[in-house]
mmCIF file of C-alpha atoms in Angstrom:
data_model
loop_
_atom_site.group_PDB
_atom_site.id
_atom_site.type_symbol
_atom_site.label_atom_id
_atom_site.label_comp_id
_atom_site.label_asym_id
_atom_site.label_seq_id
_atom_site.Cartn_x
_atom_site.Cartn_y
_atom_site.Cartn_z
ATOM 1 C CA UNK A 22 122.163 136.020 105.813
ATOM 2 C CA UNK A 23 118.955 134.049 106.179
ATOM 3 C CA UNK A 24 117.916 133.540 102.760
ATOM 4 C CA UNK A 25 121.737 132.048 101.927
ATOM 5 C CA UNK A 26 121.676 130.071 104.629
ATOM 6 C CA UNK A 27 120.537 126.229 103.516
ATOM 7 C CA UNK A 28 118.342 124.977 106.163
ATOM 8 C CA UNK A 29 118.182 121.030 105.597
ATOM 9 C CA UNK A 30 115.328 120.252 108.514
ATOM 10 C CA UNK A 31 112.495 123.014 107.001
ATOM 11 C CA UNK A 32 112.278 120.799 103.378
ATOM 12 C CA UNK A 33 110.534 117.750 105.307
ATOM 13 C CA UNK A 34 108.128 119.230 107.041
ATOM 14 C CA UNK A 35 107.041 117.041 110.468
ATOM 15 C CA UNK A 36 110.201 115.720 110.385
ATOM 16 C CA UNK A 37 110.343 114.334 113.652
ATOM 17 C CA UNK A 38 107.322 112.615 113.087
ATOM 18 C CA UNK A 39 108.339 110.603 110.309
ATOM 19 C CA UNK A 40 111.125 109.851 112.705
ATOM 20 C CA UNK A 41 109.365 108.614 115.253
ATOM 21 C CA UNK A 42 106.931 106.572 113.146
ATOM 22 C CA UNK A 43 109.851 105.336 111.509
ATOM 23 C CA UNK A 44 111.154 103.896 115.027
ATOM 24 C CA UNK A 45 107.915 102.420 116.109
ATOM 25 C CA UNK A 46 107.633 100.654 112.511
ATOM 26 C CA UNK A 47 111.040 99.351 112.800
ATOM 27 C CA UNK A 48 110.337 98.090 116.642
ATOM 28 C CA UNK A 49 107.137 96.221 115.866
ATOM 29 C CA UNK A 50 108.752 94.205 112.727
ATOM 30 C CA UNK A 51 112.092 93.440 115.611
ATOM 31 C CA UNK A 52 109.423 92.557 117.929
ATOM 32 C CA UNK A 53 106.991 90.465 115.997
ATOM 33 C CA UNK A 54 110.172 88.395 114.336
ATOM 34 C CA UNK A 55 111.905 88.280 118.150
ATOM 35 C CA UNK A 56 110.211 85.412 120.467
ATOM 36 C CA UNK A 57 111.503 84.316 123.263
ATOM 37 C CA UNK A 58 112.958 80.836 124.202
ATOM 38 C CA UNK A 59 111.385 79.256 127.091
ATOM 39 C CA UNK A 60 113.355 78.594 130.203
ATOM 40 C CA UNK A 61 112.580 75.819 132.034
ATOM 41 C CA UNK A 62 113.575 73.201 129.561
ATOM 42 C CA UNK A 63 115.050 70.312 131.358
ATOM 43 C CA UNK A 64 118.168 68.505 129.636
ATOM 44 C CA UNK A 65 116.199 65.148 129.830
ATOM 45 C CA UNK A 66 113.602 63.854 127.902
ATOM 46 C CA UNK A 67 113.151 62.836 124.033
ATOM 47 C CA UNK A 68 113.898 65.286 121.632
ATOM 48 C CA UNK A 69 110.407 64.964 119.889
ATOM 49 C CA UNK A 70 109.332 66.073 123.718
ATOM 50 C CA UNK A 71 111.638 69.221 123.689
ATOM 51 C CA UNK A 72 110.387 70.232 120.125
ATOM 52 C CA UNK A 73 106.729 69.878 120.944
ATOM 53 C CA UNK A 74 107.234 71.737 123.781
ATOM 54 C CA UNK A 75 109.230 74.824 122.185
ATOM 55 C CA UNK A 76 106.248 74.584 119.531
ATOM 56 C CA UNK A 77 103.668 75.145 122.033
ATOM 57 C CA UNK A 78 106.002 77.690 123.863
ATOM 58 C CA UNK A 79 106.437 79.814 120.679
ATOM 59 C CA UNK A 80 102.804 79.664 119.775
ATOM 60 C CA UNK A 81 101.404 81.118 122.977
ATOM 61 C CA UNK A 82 101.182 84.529 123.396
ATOM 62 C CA UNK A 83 102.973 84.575 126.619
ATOM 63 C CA UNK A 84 106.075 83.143 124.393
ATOM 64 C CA UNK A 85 106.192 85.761 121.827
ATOM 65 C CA UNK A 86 105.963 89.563 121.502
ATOM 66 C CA UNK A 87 102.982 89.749 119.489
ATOM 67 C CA UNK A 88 101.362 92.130 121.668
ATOM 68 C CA UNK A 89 104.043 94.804 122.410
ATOM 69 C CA UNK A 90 103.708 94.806 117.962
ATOM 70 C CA UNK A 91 100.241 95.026 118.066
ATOM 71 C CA UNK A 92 100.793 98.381 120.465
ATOM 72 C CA UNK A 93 103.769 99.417 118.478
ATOM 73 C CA UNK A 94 101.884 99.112 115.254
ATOM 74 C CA UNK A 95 98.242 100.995 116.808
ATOM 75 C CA UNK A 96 101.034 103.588 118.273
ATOM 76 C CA UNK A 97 102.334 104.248 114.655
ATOM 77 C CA UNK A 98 98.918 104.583 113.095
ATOM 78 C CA UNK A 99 97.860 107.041 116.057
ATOM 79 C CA UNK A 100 100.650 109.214 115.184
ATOM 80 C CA UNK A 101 99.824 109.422 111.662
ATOM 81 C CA UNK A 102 95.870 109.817 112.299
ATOM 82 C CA UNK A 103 96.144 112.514 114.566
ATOM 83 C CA UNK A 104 99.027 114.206 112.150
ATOM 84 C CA UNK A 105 97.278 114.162 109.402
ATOM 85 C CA UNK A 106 100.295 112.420 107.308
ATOM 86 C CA UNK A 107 99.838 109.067 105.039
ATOM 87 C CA UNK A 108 101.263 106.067 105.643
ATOM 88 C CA UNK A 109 103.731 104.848 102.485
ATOM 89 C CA UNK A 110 101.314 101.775 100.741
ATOM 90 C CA UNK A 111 104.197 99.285 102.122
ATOM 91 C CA UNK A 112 103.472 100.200 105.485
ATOM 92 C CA UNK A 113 99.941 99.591 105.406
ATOM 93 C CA UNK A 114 100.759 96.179 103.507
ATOM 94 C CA UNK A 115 102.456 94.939 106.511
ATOM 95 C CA UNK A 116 100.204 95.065 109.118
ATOM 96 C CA UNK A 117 96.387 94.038 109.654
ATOM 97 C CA UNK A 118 93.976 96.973 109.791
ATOM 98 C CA UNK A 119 91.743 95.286 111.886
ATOM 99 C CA UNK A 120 93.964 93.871 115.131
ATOM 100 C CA UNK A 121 97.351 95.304 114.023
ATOM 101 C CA UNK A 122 99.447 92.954 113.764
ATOM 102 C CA UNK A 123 102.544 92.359 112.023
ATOM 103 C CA UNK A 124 102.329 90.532 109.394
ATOM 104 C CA UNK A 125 104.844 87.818 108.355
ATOM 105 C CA UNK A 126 103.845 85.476 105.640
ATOM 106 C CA UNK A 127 103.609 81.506 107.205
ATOM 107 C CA UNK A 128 104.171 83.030 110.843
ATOM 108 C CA UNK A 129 100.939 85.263 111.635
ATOM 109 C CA UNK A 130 98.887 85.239 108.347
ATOM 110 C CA UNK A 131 98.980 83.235 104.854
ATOM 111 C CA UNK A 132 98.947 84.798 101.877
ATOM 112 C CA UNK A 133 97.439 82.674 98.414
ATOM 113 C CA UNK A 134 96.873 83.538 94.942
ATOM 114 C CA UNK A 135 93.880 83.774 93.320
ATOM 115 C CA UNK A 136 92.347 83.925 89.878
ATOM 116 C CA UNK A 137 93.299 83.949 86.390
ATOM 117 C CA UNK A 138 96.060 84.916 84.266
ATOM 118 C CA UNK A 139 95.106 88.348 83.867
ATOM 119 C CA UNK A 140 93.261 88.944 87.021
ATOM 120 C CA UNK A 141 94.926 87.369 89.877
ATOM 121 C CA UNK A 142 94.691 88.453 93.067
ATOM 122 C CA UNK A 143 96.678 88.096 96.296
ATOM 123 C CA UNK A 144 94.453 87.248 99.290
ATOM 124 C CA UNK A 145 96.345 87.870 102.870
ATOM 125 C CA UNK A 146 94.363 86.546 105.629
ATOM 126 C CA UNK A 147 95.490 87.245 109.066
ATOM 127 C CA UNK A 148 95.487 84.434 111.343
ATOM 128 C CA UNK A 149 94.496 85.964 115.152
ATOM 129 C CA UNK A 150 91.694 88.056 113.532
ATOM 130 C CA UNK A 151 90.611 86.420 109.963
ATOM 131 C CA UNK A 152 90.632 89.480 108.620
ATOM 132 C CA UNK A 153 91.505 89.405 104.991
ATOM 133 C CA UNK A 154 92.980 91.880 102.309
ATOM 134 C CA UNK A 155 92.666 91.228 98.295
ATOM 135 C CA UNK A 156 95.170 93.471 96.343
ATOM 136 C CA UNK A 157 95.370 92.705 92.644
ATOM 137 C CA UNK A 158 98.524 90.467 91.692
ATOM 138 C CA UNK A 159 99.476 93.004 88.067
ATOM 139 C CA UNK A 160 103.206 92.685 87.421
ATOM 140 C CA UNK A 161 103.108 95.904 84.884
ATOM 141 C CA UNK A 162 101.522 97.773 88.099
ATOM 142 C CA UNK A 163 103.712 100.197 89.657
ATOM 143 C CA UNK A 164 102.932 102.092 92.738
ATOM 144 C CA UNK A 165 103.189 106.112 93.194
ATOM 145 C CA UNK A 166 105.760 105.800 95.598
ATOM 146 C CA UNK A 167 108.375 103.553 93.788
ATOM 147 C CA UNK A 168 107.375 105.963 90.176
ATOM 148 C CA UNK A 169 110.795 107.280 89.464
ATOM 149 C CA UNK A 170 109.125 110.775 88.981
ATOM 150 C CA UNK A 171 107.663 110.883 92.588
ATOM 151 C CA UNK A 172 109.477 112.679 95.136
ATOM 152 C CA UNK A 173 108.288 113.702 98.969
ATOM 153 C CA UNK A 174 110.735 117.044 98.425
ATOM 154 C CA UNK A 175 110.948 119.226 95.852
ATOM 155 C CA UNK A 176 114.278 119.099 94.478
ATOM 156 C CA UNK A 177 113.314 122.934 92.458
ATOM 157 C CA UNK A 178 114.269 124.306 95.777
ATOM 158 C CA UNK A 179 117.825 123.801 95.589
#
């Protein structure tokens, strides 16, 4: 009765901890794009003095929620670490390995393009830490992940 019996949570194994680093992925991205409005704007003034203001309210720290996706992010890479699973190469594309932050191209790092026709390179460079990451820029290149041919479960089980 066992053997028939299809048991859909024993082919992933760790399963909750994909979950969970799943979740914490998904709240650092909500809370690196999410920053909040400040709220003791007056209805006076010149509108060139409310928009320098909100500028200088959404690039302070205390405006945003920069750090709660810094923790979010170190949380995530914790869980994996002590887990022993790997991170999917997207994930580890979109955040800094040195301060962990989220990054968001033109918001918290740039990203240029280097080189020549046949070896160009994309150059990230995180802008609280100025840490940078070169990854070659190869349109044939295809990572294992996204390989048709790649699956995380055996589908011979079935």
């Amino acid at each position: 009765m066992g053997k028939n019996r299809k048991n859909h949570a024993s082919r992933l194994p760790n399963r909750e901890l994909y979950e969970r680093m799943n979740f914490l992925y998904q709240s650092a991205q909500l809370a690196a794009a999410t920053t909040t409005q400040p709220e003791s704007m007056g209805n006076g003034g010149s509108s060139s003095a409310r928009n320098a203001n909100l500028t200088v309210a959404q690039s302070s720290s205390s405006g945003s929620l920069q750090p709660l996706a810094r923790f979010l992010t170190k949380e995530m890479r914790l869980v994996a670490r002590k887990s022993v699973l790997r991170l999917s190469p997207h994930v580890k594309h979109s955040h800094c390995r040195a301060c962990s932050t989220v990054l968001q191209a033109g918001v918290s790092c740039t990203v240029r393009v280097k080189g020549k026709k046949n070896g160009r390179r994309v150059i990230t460079t995180c802008l609280f830490c100025g840490a940078q990451t070169r990854t070659m820029a190869n349109p044939n290149h295809q990572l294992f992940v996204d390989k048709p041919e790649h699956t995380t479960i055996s589908q011979n089980e079935e």
